[in-house]
Short mmCIF file of C-alpha atoms in Angstrom, two decimals:
data_model
loop_
_atom_site.label_atom_id
_atom_site.label_comp_id
_atom_site.label_asym_id
_atom_site.label_seq_id
_atom_site.Cartn_x
_atom_site.Cartn_y
_atom_site.Cartn_z
CA MET A 1 76.23 76.36 123.82
CA ARG A 2 77.78 79.51 125.24
CA LEU A 3 81.24 78.95 126.70
CA ASN A 4 81.79 81.45 129.49
CA ALA A 5 85.22 83.09 129.49
CA ARG A 6 86.71 86.57 129.28
CA ILE A 7 89.54 88.08 127.27
CA LEU A 8 91.69 89.63 129.98
CA ALA A 9 94.36 91.20 127.78
CA THR A 10 96.19 91.01 124.48
CA GLY A 11 99.80 91.61 123.49
CA GLN A 12 101.85 91.82 120.33
CA ALA A 13 105.46 91.71 119.19
CA LEU A 14 106.56 92.84 115.74
CA PRO A 15 109.93 92.57 114.01
CA GLN A 16 111.88 95.83 113.85
CA ARG A 17 112.39 95.67 110.10
CA ILE A 18 109.67 97.41 108.09
CA VAL A 19 109.63 96.23 104.47
CA PRO A 20 107.83 98.51 101.99
CA THR A 21 106.02 96.95 99.07
CA ALA A 22 108.42 98.56 96.59
CA GLU A 23 111.25 96.48 98.10
CA VAL A 24 109.25 93.25 97.88
CA ALA A 25 108.12 94.08 94.35
CA ALA A 26 111.77 94.37 93.31
CA LEU A 27 112.46 90.90 94.75
CA CYS A 28 109.59 89.55 92.65
CA GLY A 29 110.41 91.51 89.51
CA VAL A 30 107.07 93.34 89.31
CA PRO A 31 106.30 97.10 89.18
CA ALA A 32 105.78 98.62 92.63
CA ASP A 33 102.51 100.38 91.75
CA LEU A 34 101.04 97.18 90.35
CA ALA A 35 102.20 95.23 93.42
CA MET A 36 100.50 97.70 95.77
CA ALA A 37 97.27 97.72 93.76
CA ARG A 38 97.06 93.93 93.65
CA SER A 39 98.07 93.11 97.21
CA GLY A 40 96.65 96.03 99.18
CA VAL A 41 99.76 95.86 101.38
CA ARG A 42 101.86 99.04 101.78
CA GLU A 43 104.36 97.49 104.17
CA ARG A 44 104.91 94.46 106.34
CA ARG A 45 107.38 93.34 109.04
CA TRP A 46 110.01 90.70 108.31
CA LEU A 47 112.43 89.11 110.76
CA SER A 48 115.96 90.48 110.90
CA GLY A 49 119.08 90.11 113.01
CA ASP A 50 118.66 87.67 115.88
CA GLU A 51 114.84 87.86 115.88
CA THR A 52 112.96 84.56 115.64
CA ALA A 53 109.35 83.49 115.83
CA LEU A 54 110.21 82.04 119.24
CA THR A 55 111.52 85.31 120.68
CA LEU A 56 108.60 87.26 119.21
CA GLY A 57 106.06 84.78 120.58
CA ALA A 58 107.56 84.97 124.05
CA GLU A 59 107.59 88.77 123.95
CA ALA A 60 103.93 88.90 122.91
CA ALA A 61 103.05 86.46 125.70
CA ARG A 62 104.82 88.55 128.33
CA ASN A 63 103.12 91.69 127.05
CA ALA A 64 99.65 90.12 127.32
CA VAL A 65 100.24 88.78 130.83
CA GLN A 66 101.66 92.11 131.99
CA ALA A 67 98.71 94.01 130.46
CA ALA A 68 96.36 91.80 132.49
CA GLY A 69 98.21 92.68 135.68
CA LEU A 70 99.14 89.04 136.27
CA SER A 71 102.33 87.00 136.23
CA LEU A 72 103.30 83.95 134.19
CA ASP A 73 102.85 81.90 137.37
CA ASN A 74 99.10 82.54 137.00
CA VAL A 75 98.98 80.78 133.61
CA ASP A 76 97.48 77.28 133.81
CA ALA A 77 97.69 76.37 130.12
CA LEU A 78 99.76 77.66 127.20
CA LEU A 79 98.36 77.03 123.72
CA ASN A 80 100.60 77.48 120.68
CA ALA A 81 98.32 78.51 117.81
CA SER A 82 100.72 79.13 114.94
CA GLY A 83 100.50 78.29 111.26
CA SER A 84 104.26 77.98 110.77
CA HIS A 85 106.30 75.62 112.92
CA LEU A 86 109.34 76.45 115.03
CA GLN A 87 110.64 72.92 114.36
CA PRO A 88 109.00 69.50 113.83
CA ILE A 89 109.86 68.11 117.29
CA PRO A 90 109.38 68.97 120.10
CA ASP A 91 106.06 70.73 119.96
CA GLY A 92 106.32 74.50 119.66
CA ALA A 93 104.44 75.04 122.90
CA ALA A 94 107.26 73.31 124.80
CA LEU A 95 109.79 75.65 123.21
CA LEU A 96 107.65 78.67 124.12
CA ALA A 97 107.29 77.37 127.68
CA ARG A 98 111.07 77.05 127.98
CA GLU A 99 111.55 80.56 126.61
CA LEU A 100 109.03 81.91 129.13
CA GLY A 101 110.40 79.92 132.06
CA LEU A 102 107.19 77.93 132.51
CA ARG A 103 107.59 74.48 134.06
CA GLY A 104 105.00 71.85 134.88
CA LYS A 105 102.25 73.67 132.96
CA SER A 106 99.87 72.22 130.40
CA THR A 107 101.29 73.23 127.00
CA TYR A 108 100.46 72.04 123.48
CA SER A 109 99.67 73.22 119.96
CA LEU A 110 96.43 73.52 118.04
CA HIS A 111 97.01 73.81 114.31
CA ALA A 112 94.55 74.85 111.62
CA THR A 113 96.88 76.99 109.47
CA CYS A 114 95.54 80.58 109.35
CA LEU A 115 92.66 79.72 111.70
CA SER A 116 94.83 78.20 114.43
CA PHE A 117 94.05 81.09 116.80
CA LEU A 118 90.30 80.68 116.36
CA VAL A 119 90.52 76.95 117.13
CA ALA A 120 92.68 77.69 120.17
CA LEU A 121 90.23 80.34 121.36
CA HIS A 122 87.41 77.80 121.28
CA HIS A 123 89.57 75.29 123.13
CA ALA A 124 90.62 77.84 125.75
CA CYS A 125 86.99 78.75 126.40
CA LEU A 126 86.17 75.07 126.85
CA LEU A 127 88.95 74.69 129.42
CA ILE A 128 87.80 77.73 131.38
CA HIS A 129 84.07 77.03 131.10
CA THR A 130 84.49 73.47 132.37
CA GLY A 131 86.81 74.49 135.21
CA GLN A 132 89.86 72.68 133.85
CA ALA A 133 91.86 75.93 133.81
CA ARG A 134 91.48 79.44 135.19
CA HIS A 135 93.92 81.33 132.97
CA VAL A 136 94.78 80.21 129.43
CA LEU A 137 97.41 81.96 127.32
CA ILE A 138 97.21 81.65 123.52
CA VAL A 139 100.29 82.54 121.46
CA SER A 140 100.34 82.86 117.67
CA THR A 141 103.77 83.58 116.23
CA GLU A 142 104.75 83.54 112.57
CA ALA A 143 107.88 83.78 110.43
CA GLY A 144 106.31 83.18 107.03
CA SER A 145 108.87 85.36 105.26
CA LEU A 146 111.42 82.56 105.66
CA GLY A 147 109.37 80.21 103.48
CA LEU A 148 108.48 82.41 100.52
CA ASN A 149 109.11 81.69 96.86
CA HIS A 150 109.94 85.08 95.34
CA ALA A 151 109.10 83.72 91.91
CA GLN A 152 105.49 83.69 93.11
CA ALA A 153 104.74 87.38 93.57
CA GLU A 154 101.14 86.87 94.68
CA SER A 155 102.05 85.20 97.96
CA THR A 156 105.38 86.98 98.54
CA LEU A 157 103.66 90.38 98.47
CA LEU A 158 101.13 89.30 101.09
CA ILE A 159 103.08 87.66 103.89
CA GLY A 160 104.37 89.42 107.00
CA ASP A 161 105.93 88.25 110.26
CA GLY A 162 104.80 88.92 113.81
CA ALA A 163 103.28 87.52 116.97
CA ALA A 164 100.27 88.12 119.18
CA ALA A 165 99.07 86.65 122.45
CA VAL A 166 95.69 86.62 124.18
CA LEU A 167 95.14 85.79 127.85
CA LEU A 168 91.73 84.45 128.84
CA GLY A 169 90.21 83.97 132.26
CA PRO A 170 86.86 83.45 134.03
CA ALA A 171 83.84 85.47 132.89
CA ARG A 172 82.48 88.26 135.08
CA HIS A 173 78.88 87.39 134.16
CA ALA A 174 76.83 84.80 132.28
CA ALA A 175 76.71 86.72 129.00
CA GLN A 176 80.48 86.85 128.53
CA GLY A 177 82.22 84.34 126.32
CA LEU A 178 82.02 82.44 123.06
CA GLU A 179 78.37 82.25 122.08
CA ALA A 180 78.79 80.66 118.64
CA TYR A 181 81.60 78.78 116.90
CA ARG A 182 81.84 76.83 113.68
CA LEU A 183 84.58 75.28 111.56
CA GLU A 184 84.03 73.63 108.17
CA THR A 185 86.57 72.04 105.81
CA TYR A 186 86.27 71.83 102.02
CA PRO A 187 89.16 69.53 101.05
CA GLU A 188 88.73 70.11 97.32
CA GLY A 189 90.80 73.21 98.11
CA ALA A 190 93.65 71.30 99.76
CA GLU A 191 96.08 71.96 96.91
CA HIS A 192 95.21 75.63 96.47
CA THR A 193 97.39 76.71 99.43
CA ARG A 194 100.25 74.45 100.48
CA ILE A 195 103.89 73.67 101.14
CA ARG A 196 104.39 70.36 99.39
CA ALA A 197 107.54 69.08 101.10
CA GLY A 198 108.64 68.85 104.70
CA GLY A 199 106.42 66.07 106.00
CA SER A 200 106.16 62.34 105.45
CA LEU A 201 104.31 62.68 102.13
CA MET A 202 107.34 64.39 100.63
CA SER A 203 110.40 64.11 102.83
CA PRO A 204 112.83 67.03 102.47
CA LEU A 205 115.61 64.41 102.35
CA ARG A 206 114.45 63.02 99.01
CA PRO A 207 116.92 64.02 96.26
CA GLU A 208 114.21 65.19 93.87
CA VAL A 209 112.82 67.77 96.30
CA THR A 210 113.35 71.33 95.06
CA ARG A 211 113.36 74.69 96.82
CA ALA A 212 109.93 75.37 95.32
CA ASP A 213 108.62 72.23 97.06
CA LEU A 214 109.80 73.63 100.40
CA THR A 215 108.27 77.09 99.99
CA PHE A 216 104.77 78.49 100.13
CA ASP A 217 102.58 77.88 97.08
CA MET A 218 99.24 79.68 96.75
CA GLN A 219 96.71 79.72 93.94
CA GLY A 220 94.87 82.79 95.12
CA LEU A 221 92.21 82.90 92.41
CA GLN A 222 91.19 79.30 93.12
CA VAL A 223 91.01 80.03 96.86
CA LEU A 224 88.82 83.06 96.22
CA LYS A 225 86.48 81.15 93.89
CA LEU A 226 85.97 78.39 96.44
CA ALA A 227 85.50 80.88 99.28
CA ARG A 228 82.84 82.74 97.30
CA ARG A 229 80.93 79.51 96.88
CA VAL A 230 81.06 78.23 100.46
CA ILE A 231 81.24 81.29 102.74
CA PRO A 232 77.63 82.54 102.40
CA GLY A 233 76.20 79.18 103.49
CA PHE A 234 78.83 78.84 106.20
CA LEU A 235 77.87 82.22 107.66
CA GLU A 236 74.20 81.23 107.76
CA ARG A 237 75.07 78.06 109.65
CA LEU A 238 77.17 80.08 112.09
CA ARG A 239 74.29 82.50 112.68
CA PRO A 240 71.18 82.86 110.49
CA GLY A 241 71.14 86.21 108.69
CA LEU A 242 74.89 86.74 108.94
CA SER A 243 75.37 86.63 105.16
CA HIS A 244 73.05 89.65 104.85
CA GLY A 245 74.12 91.90 107.72
CA LEU A 246 75.62 92.27 111.19
CA THR A 247 72.48 92.38 113.32
CA GLY A 248 73.43 92.04 116.98
CA LEU A 249 77.16 92.37 116.29
CA ASP A 250 79.32 95.41 116.97
CA HIS A 251 82.55 94.69 115.12
CA VAL A 252 84.20 92.20 112.76
CA ILE A 253 87.73 90.91 113.34
CA PRO A 254 88.59 89.10 110.08
CA HIS A 255 91.62 87.10 109.10
CA GLN A 256 93.65 89.38 106.82
CA ALA A 257 93.91 86.86 103.98
CA SER A 258 94.13 89.31 101.09
CA GLN A 259 92.59 92.49 99.74
CA ALA A 260 90.23 90.39 97.63
CA GLY A 261 89.22 88.38 100.69
CA LEU A 262 88.41 91.53 102.66
CA THR A 263 86.48 92.96 99.71
CA LEU A 264 84.37 89.79 99.67
CA MET A 265 82.75 90.97 102.91
CA GLU A 266 81.04 93.82 101.05
CA ARG A 267 78.73 91.22 99.52
CA PHE A 268 77.28 90.49 102.96
CA GLY A 269 76.20 94.05 103.72
CA TRP A 270 78.77 94.49 106.48
CA PRO A 271 79.58 98.21 107.00
CA ALA A 272 83.25 98.94 106.30
CA GLU A 273 83.59 101.04 109.46
CA ARG A 274 82.80 97.98 111.57
CA ILE A 275 85.44 95.77 109.95
CA GLU A 276 88.92 95.90 111.49
CA VAL A 277 91.75 95.95 108.94
CA THR A 278 95.50 95.49 109.46
CA LEU A 279 96.45 94.17 106.00
CA PRO A 280 97.89 97.47 104.63
CA HIS A 281 100.54 97.85 107.36
CA LEU A 282 101.09 94.25 108.53
CA GLY A 283 100.19 92.06 105.56
CA ASN A 284 98.90 88.54 106.07
CA VAL A 285 100.59 87.27 109.25
CA ILE A 286 99.09 83.77 108.90
CA ALA A 287 97.59 82.59 112.22
CA ALA A 288 98.77 85.73 114.02
CA SER A 289 96.58 87.93 111.80
CA LEU A 290 93.41 87.37 113.82
CA PRO A 291 94.90 88.10 117.27
CA LEU A 292 96.99 90.99 115.91
CA THR A 293 93.83 92.52 114.44
CA LEU A 294 91.97 91.91 117.70
CA HIS A 295 94.85 93.54 119.61
CA GLN A 296 94.66 96.64 117.39
CA ALA A 297 90.89 96.95 117.86
CA MET A 298 91.15 96.61 121.64
CA ARG A 299 94.18 98.90 121.96
CA GLU A 300 92.44 101.64 119.98
CA LYS A 301 89.20 101.17 121.95
CA ARG A 302 87.03 100.21 118.98
CA VAL A 303 86.04 97.08 120.86
CA ALA A 304 85.79 96.77 124.63
CA GLU A 305 83.99 94.86 127.36
CA GLY A 306 80.28 94.65 126.62
CA LYS A 307 80.72 94.52 122.84
CA THR A 308 80.00 91.49 120.66
CA ILE A 309 82.49 90.68 117.92
CA LEU A 310 82.66 88.28 115.00
CA MET A 311 86.00 86.63 114.28
CA VAL A 312 85.97 85.01 110.85
CA GLY A 313 88.23 83.81 108.06
CA THR A 314 89.53 81.00 105.91
CA GLY A 315 92.65 78.87 106.07
CA ALA A 316 94.45 76.38 103.88
CA GLY A 317 92.46 73.24 103.39
CA LEU A 318 90.14 75.08 102.58
CA ILE A 319 88.89 75.73 106.11
CA ALA A 320 86.15 78.24 106.91
CA GLY A 321 85.89 79.33 110.53
CA GLY A 322 84.03 81.82 112.66
CA GLY A 323 83.33 82.66 116.26
CA ILE A 324 81.01 85.16 117.95
CA PHE A 325 82.43 86.41 121.23
CA HIS A 326 80.77 88.67 123.80
CA LEU A 327 83.54 90.66 125.46
#
């Protein structure tokens, strides 16, 4: 079922601090050249000074609304689609609404780790298609650098901070919108990417909880092995033939999981020039990676109204997700 909606504008907000891979490699105790070769990340942004994920998210939201030529008063619903949390309670969308000066609006979070934006995009299209909202603002804002374990070089070298926002509104014509969407979970991968403590399963107040329990833990090789097994079939269920080419699609906006994850796409016969990449200069910005990559593609005019794009990726769980959107 096609869900009619239109992407009106995008916006981003990045921390001022640029962190080269050599600096991160020193934190992890690994050679800089090896770190660059393994991660594929030259630099990333990390929070500094009085920057927070909240201030970045609000800035990205304002930028998207301004780019659309609208005001925040025009926003009917605000969806927080972030992998990292501002705080457990209240919901992050309420904090974003307060920061933006929104009152009496529909605000809430949709969380699927790195695929939170994709889930929120589907939800926003449902709201607009069914007439429950006219303008929906999605905000993905991440501060993953604050939860890294520098003893685990693999994940520390990947993660960057930043925020992106996407404003959606009514379609101009019947072809515009989300024409295909699919999400599948393979819970045998639940322990491959995790933060063990912080919730009710392992309260941070328990005396045996360590710093390692409270920081990001990723078994990248296990994630990649599972993804290699499940992604080809997932793509075929999203759209037959997708695991062998990009027929009918103009551009791919992938989650920037890792260099190995992006290389995996070569197996599907997808031309490199049609795959948008931000990993080398932004790193993996968790749920903000997809909208940041979309923002780059739209800003640099590689995708525009009339084009059909594939947004695809994996998240902790392991979750596989994809959406085909006609701009």
